[in-house]
């Protein structure tokens, strides 16, 4: 018995079906990514709102709050011990009250206590530990445990006092000098206590690149002016990981729209 092969029409139908399936997958991925970008915008707005609500309620910044123990109980009066000690219930540690959310040394664990204070105030539904992660490094973050996780897998948020680059550091230094491996963010801008969105990088907060330049630009333009080197939203240029987030590393920088791979993390100036 002779076997009959597929006709050209049948093969054409199969190819069309395959094409439709591939196209559907690509469209689905694009829709998922667009939804993730919208979630970042929602999350940033939420965190900015709860910071303002906390400040209005307690007349202090979370993490930096000088009398937090009066409200939620004391773990240990020694900042060095408090840095790695997990309290019971809402127990926490005071900040130094200088208006700057900083890490150890200097501010104890303000970079982690900030989220615990907010959750203690019932402004966020997630309970955060307030202490460093299992490595006990100064900035050992754990997404969803001591810093918030984003809907985008492997990314999250941290907050830190960045000040004015080239001004608020010894001898006009930048973060690229003070903390080797952390690329300088744009000089002359008063970042203050800024929210950083990206992948967690050991000892470098959530500064790891997680967006393409075009994605970063789309978020920037919804919050600010769409320019990389100025305004209330700026990227870490991440030159030690990827040189393709921005066109330059000075204040004239724009997002490098010709580069379609991951290259950017974002910093949001909060105004407090």
Short mmCIF file of C-alpha atoms in Angstrom, two decimals:
data_model
loop_
_atom_site.label_atom_id
_atom_site.label_comp_id
_atom_site.label_asym_id
_atom_site.label_seq_id
_atom_site.Cartn_x
_atom_site.Cartn_y
_atom_site.Cartn_z
CA UNK A 1 0.00 0.00 0.00
CA UNK A 2 1.46 3.31 -1.05
CA UNK A 3 1.73 5.98 1.65
CA UNK A 4 0.45 9.39 0.72
CA UNK A 5 2.41 12.44 1.91
CA UNK A 6 1.12 15.85 2.87
CA UNK A 7 -0.10 18.07 0.08
CA UNK A 8 1.23 21.61 -0.34
CA UNK A 9 -2.08 22.95 0.96
CA UNK A 10 -1.84 20.82 4.09
CA UNK A 11 1.75 21.89 4.68
CA UNK A 12 0.75 25.51 4.21
CA UNK A 13 -2.01 25.15 6.79
CA UNK A 14 0.43 23.62 9.28
CA UNK A 15 2.91 26.47 8.75
CA UNK A 16 0.17 29.05 9.21
CA UNK A 17 -0.90 27.39 12.47
CA UNK A 18 2.70 27.32 13.73
CA UNK A 19 3.08 30.99 12.81
CA UNK A 20 -0.08 31.89 14.67
CA UNK A 21 1.07 29.98 17.75
CA UNK A 22 4.49 31.67 17.74
CA UNK A 23 2.88 35.06 17.19
CA UNK A 24 0.44 34.42 20.01
CA UNK A 25 3.27 33.53 22.40
CA UNK A 26 5.18 36.68 21.47
CA UNK A 27 2.09 38.86 21.89
CA UNK A 28 1.40 37.17 25.23
CA UNK A 29 4.95 37.86 26.43
CA UNK A 30 4.65 41.47 25.33
CA UNK A 31 1.38 41.87 27.23
CA UNK A 32 2.89 40.31 30.35
CA UNK A 33 5.87 42.65 30.19
CA UNK A 34 3.62 45.67 29.69
CA UNK A 35 1.64 44.60 32.75
CA UNK A 36 4.88 44.32 34.74
CA UNK A 37 5.87 47.86 33.73
CA UNK A 38 2.52 49.15 34.94
CA UNK A 39 3.01 47.32 38.23
CA UNK A 40 6.32 49.15 38.81
CA UNK A 41 4.53 52.47 38.42
CA UNK A 42 1.81 51.35 40.83
CA UNK A 43 4.34 50.09 43.37
CA UNK A 44 6.44 53.26 43.30
CA UNK A 45 3.36 55.42 43.80
CA UNK A 46 2.32 53.20 46.69
CA UNK A 47 5.68 53.42 48.45
CA UNK A 48 5.91 57.18 48.03
CA UNK A 49 2.41 57.51 49.48
CA UNK A 50 3.15 55.39 52.55
CA UNK A 51 6.36 57.32 53.26
CA UNK A 52 4.42 60.58 53.29
CA UNK A 53 1.66 59.03 55.40
CA UNK A 54 4.22 57.76 57.91
CA UNK A 55 5.93 61.15 58.13
CA UNK A 56 2.61 62.92 58.63
CA UNK A 57 1.57 60.50 61.38
CA UNK A 58 4.84 60.28 63.35
CA UNK A 59 6.64 63.50 62.31
CA UNK A 60 9.65 61.36 61.44
CA UNK A 61 10.96 59.23 58.60
CA UNK A 62 10.62 55.45 58.90
CA UNK A 63 13.92 53.78 59.67
CA UNK A 64 15.39 57.11 60.77
CA UNK A 65 12.76 57.53 63.51
CA UNK A 66 14.46 58.46 66.79
CA UNK A 67 11.73 57.14 69.12
CA UNK A 68 10.48 54.06 67.27
CA UNK A 69 11.09 51.85 70.32
CA UNK A 70 8.57 53.90 72.32
CA UNK A 71 5.85 52.77 69.91
CA UNK A 72 6.85 49.19 69.09
CA UNK A 73 9.25 47.95 71.75
CA UNK A 74 13.03 47.67 72.00
CA UNK A 75 15.25 44.84 70.81
CA UNK A 76 18.59 46.10 72.09
CA UNK A 77 19.96 49.59 72.76
CA UNK A 78 23.27 48.72 71.07
CA UNK A 79 23.02 49.51 67.31
CA UNK A 80 25.66 46.88 66.56
CA UNK A 81 23.56 44.19 68.24
CA UNK A 82 20.35 45.54 66.79
CA UNK A 83 21.80 45.28 63.29
CA UNK A 84 21.50 41.48 63.25
CA UNK A 85 19.00 40.73 66.02
CA UNK A 86 15.48 39.75 65.06
CA UNK A 87 12.92 41.05 67.53
CA UNK A 88 9.68 39.53 68.72
CA UNK A 89 6.51 40.87 67.15
CA UNK A 90 6.92 44.58 66.43
CA UNK A 91 10.14 45.05 68.44
CA UNK A 92 12.52 47.34 66.62
CA UNK A 93 15.40 49.80 66.98
CA UNK A 94 15.59 53.57 66.85
CA UNK A 95 17.14 55.48 63.99
CA UNK A 96 19.44 58.44 64.61
CA UNK A 97 16.86 61.05 63.59
CA UNK A 98 19.16 62.98 61.24
CA UNK A 99 16.73 62.87 58.32
CA UNK A 100 18.93 60.48 56.34
CA UNK A 101 17.99 56.84 55.84
CA UNK A 102 21.39 55.21 55.90
CA UNK A 103 23.00 51.85 56.54
CA UNK A 104 25.61 50.49 58.87
CA UNK A 105 27.92 52.03 59.95
CA UNK A 106 26.39 55.34 60.98
CA UNK A 107 22.69 54.61 60.84
CA UNK A 108 22.53 51.06 62.18
CA UNK A 109 20.07 49.20 59.97
CA UNK A 110 17.92 52.11 58.87
CA UNK A 111 17.88 50.74 55.31
CA UNK A 112 16.01 47.69 56.62
CA UNK A 113 14.25 49.17 59.66
CA UNK A 114 12.58 51.63 57.30
CA UNK A 115 10.36 48.87 55.93
CA UNK A 116 9.73 47.32 59.34
CA UNK A 117 8.63 50.68 60.77
CA UNK A 118 6.20 51.10 57.88
CA UNK A 119 4.75 47.63 58.37
CA UNK A 120 4.58 48.20 62.15
CA UNK A 121 2.53 51.32 61.40
CA UNK A 122 0.20 49.06 59.36
CA UNK A 123 0.82 51.03 56.19
CA UNK A 124 1.94 47.93 54.28
CA UNK A 125 0.46 44.41 54.57
CA UNK A 126 3.83 42.60 54.48
CA UNK A 127 5.79 42.17 57.72
CA UNK A 128 9.49 42.94 57.21
CA UNK A 129 12.24 41.70 59.52
CA UNK A 130 14.15 44.97 59.86
CA UNK A 131 17.53 43.20 59.96
CA UNK A 132 20.20 42.16 57.50
CA UNK A 133 19.98 38.84 55.71
CA UNK A 134 21.70 35.56 56.63
CA UNK A 135 25.11 36.74 55.43
CA UNK A 136 24.96 39.55 58.03
CA UNK A 137 26.56 41.90 55.52
CA UNK A 138 25.90 45.59 55.96
CA UNK A 139 23.37 45.60 53.14
CA UNK A 140 22.39 41.96 52.81
CA UNK A 141 18.91 42.26 51.35
CA UNK A 142 16.31 39.52 51.00
CA UNK A 143 13.47 40.30 48.63
CA UNK A 144 10.12 40.06 50.37
CA UNK A 145 11.75 39.63 53.79
CA UNK A 146 13.67 42.78 54.67
CA UNK A 147 13.05 44.77 51.48
CA UNK A 148 9.95 44.76 49.25
CA UNK A 149 9.84 42.52 46.22
CA UNK A 150 8.41 43.72 42.94
CA UNK A 151 6.03 41.85 40.70
CA UNK A 152 8.94 41.49 38.25
CA UNK A 153 10.75 38.34 39.36
CA UNK A 154 14.07 38.89 41.12
CA UNK A 155 13.61 42.65 41.55
CA UNK A 156 12.64 44.89 44.42
CA UNK A 157 12.97 48.22 46.16
CA UNK A 158 15.34 49.80 48.62
CA UNK A 159 15.66 53.32 49.95
CA UNK A 160 18.83 55.12 50.87
CA UNK A 161 20.14 58.63 51.41
CA UNK A 162 22.22 59.46 48.34
CA UNK A 163 22.56 63.22 48.94
CA UNK A 164 24.14 65.40 46.30
CA UNK A 165 26.69 63.50 44.23
CA UNK A 166 30.12 65.12 44.42
CA UNK A 167 29.02 67.33 47.35
CA UNK A 168 27.81 65.17 50.23
CA UNK A 169 30.90 62.95 50.22
CA UNK A 170 34.51 63.47 51.38
CA UNK A 171 36.70 65.37 48.90
CA UNK A 172 33.86 65.57 46.39
CA UNK A 173 33.82 61.82 45.87
CA UNK A 174 30.99 59.87 44.30
CA UNK A 175 29.56 56.48 45.13
CA UNK A 176 31.82 54.96 42.49
CA UNK A 177 34.72 55.94 44.75
CA UNK A 178 33.21 55.42 48.19
CA UNK A 179 31.78 52.02 47.28
CA UNK A 180 33.79 50.50 44.41
CA UNK A 181 31.53 48.81 41.90
CA UNK A 182 28.61 51.19 42.43
CA UNK A 183 28.60 53.40 39.36
CA UNK A 184 28.32 57.14 39.92
CA UNK A 185 24.84 58.52 39.46
CA UNK A 186 24.57 61.89 37.83
CA UNK A 187 26.47 64.68 39.64
CA UNK A 188 24.93 67.78 41.16
CA UNK A 189 21.42 66.37 41.66
CA UNK A 190 20.04 66.37 45.20
CA UNK A 191 18.81 62.78 45.45
CA UNK A 192 18.04 62.92 49.17
CA UNK A 193 16.33 59.76 50.38
CA UNK A 194 15.65 58.01 47.10
CA UNK A 195 13.85 54.79 46.20
CA UNK A 196 15.91 52.44 44.03
CA UNK A 197 14.27 49.84 41.81
CA UNK A 198 16.19 46.93 40.30
CA UNK A 199 17.77 43.59 41.04
CA UNK A 200 19.40 43.19 44.43
CA UNK A 201 23.19 43.29 44.14
CA UNK A 202 25.27 42.22 47.13
CA UNK A 203 26.26 45.28 49.18
CA UNK A 204 24.82 47.58 46.51
CA UNK A 205 21.09 47.66 47.28
CA UNK A 206 18.65 47.06 44.40
CA UNK A 207 20.90 48.71 41.82
CA UNK A 208 21.19 45.74 39.45
CA UNK A 209 19.96 46.34 35.91
CA UNK A 210 16.51 44.93 35.17
CA UNK A 211 15.02 47.17 32.45
CA UNK A 212 15.88 47.95 28.85
CA UNK A 213 16.62 51.62 28.15
CA UNK A 214 13.30 51.97 26.35
CA UNK A 215 11.44 50.46 29.31
CA UNK A 216 13.27 52.77 31.72
CA UNK A 217 12.41 55.73 29.50
CA UNK A 218 8.72 54.75 29.41
CA UNK A 219 8.61 54.72 33.22
CA UNK A 220 10.63 57.93 33.53
CA UNK A 221 8.32 59.85 31.21
CA UNK A 222 5.25 58.81 33.24
CA UNK A 223 6.79 60.16 36.45
CA UNK A 224 9.04 62.92 35.19
CA UNK A 225 10.64 64.43 32.09
CA UNK A 226 11.93 61.35 30.27
CA UNK A 227 15.56 62.54 30.43
CA UNK A 228 18.11 60.24 32.02
CA UNK A 229 20.63 62.77 33.31
CA UNK A 230 18.25 65.09 35.15
CA UNK A 231 14.91 65.27 36.88
CA UNK A 232 13.26 63.21 39.62
CA UNK A 233 13.84 59.85 37.93
CA UNK A 234 17.32 58.83 36.84
CA UNK A 235 19.03 55.51 36.13
CA UNK A 236 22.12 54.03 37.58
CA UNK A 237 24.34 53.90 34.52
CA UNK A 238 25.69 50.50 35.59
CA UNK A 239 28.91 50.96 33.64
CA UNK A 240 30.57 48.19 35.64
CA UNK A 241 27.88 45.78 34.40
CA UNK A 242 26.55 47.27 31.22
CA UNK A 243 27.43 50.48 29.38
CA UNK A 244 24.27 50.68 27.33
CA UNK A 245 21.66 52.22 29.63
CA UNK A 246 22.46 55.82 28.77
CA UNK A 247 24.22 57.66 25.97
CA UNK A 248 26.71 59.35 28.34
CA UNK A 249 27.51 59.35 32.06
CA UNK A 250 26.97 63.08 32.64
CA UNK A 251 23.91 65.28 33.05
CA UNK A 252 23.32 65.47 29.28
CA UNK A 253 22.62 61.71 29.22
CA UNK A 254 19.61 60.28 27.43
CA UNK A 255 18.34 56.72 27.47
CA UNK A 256 20.07 54.68 24.77
CA UNK A 257 17.03 53.60 22.77
CA UNK A 258 19.21 51.76 20.24
CA UNK A 259 20.05 49.13 22.85
CA UNK A 260 17.27 46.58 23.33
CA UNK A 261 18.76 44.40 26.10
CA UNK A 262 18.62 44.80 29.89
CA UNK A 263 20.82 47.69 31.03
CA UNK A 264 19.06 49.96 33.54
CA UNK A 265 17.90 50.24 37.10
CA UNK A 266 16.03 53.36 38.25
CA UNK A 267 16.28 55.82 41.11
CA UNK A 268 13.23 57.84 42.19
CA UNK A 269 13.73 61.09 44.12
CA UNK A 270 11.10 61.19 46.87
CA UNK A 271 11.49 64.74 48.13
CA UNK A 272 11.97 63.73 51.77
#
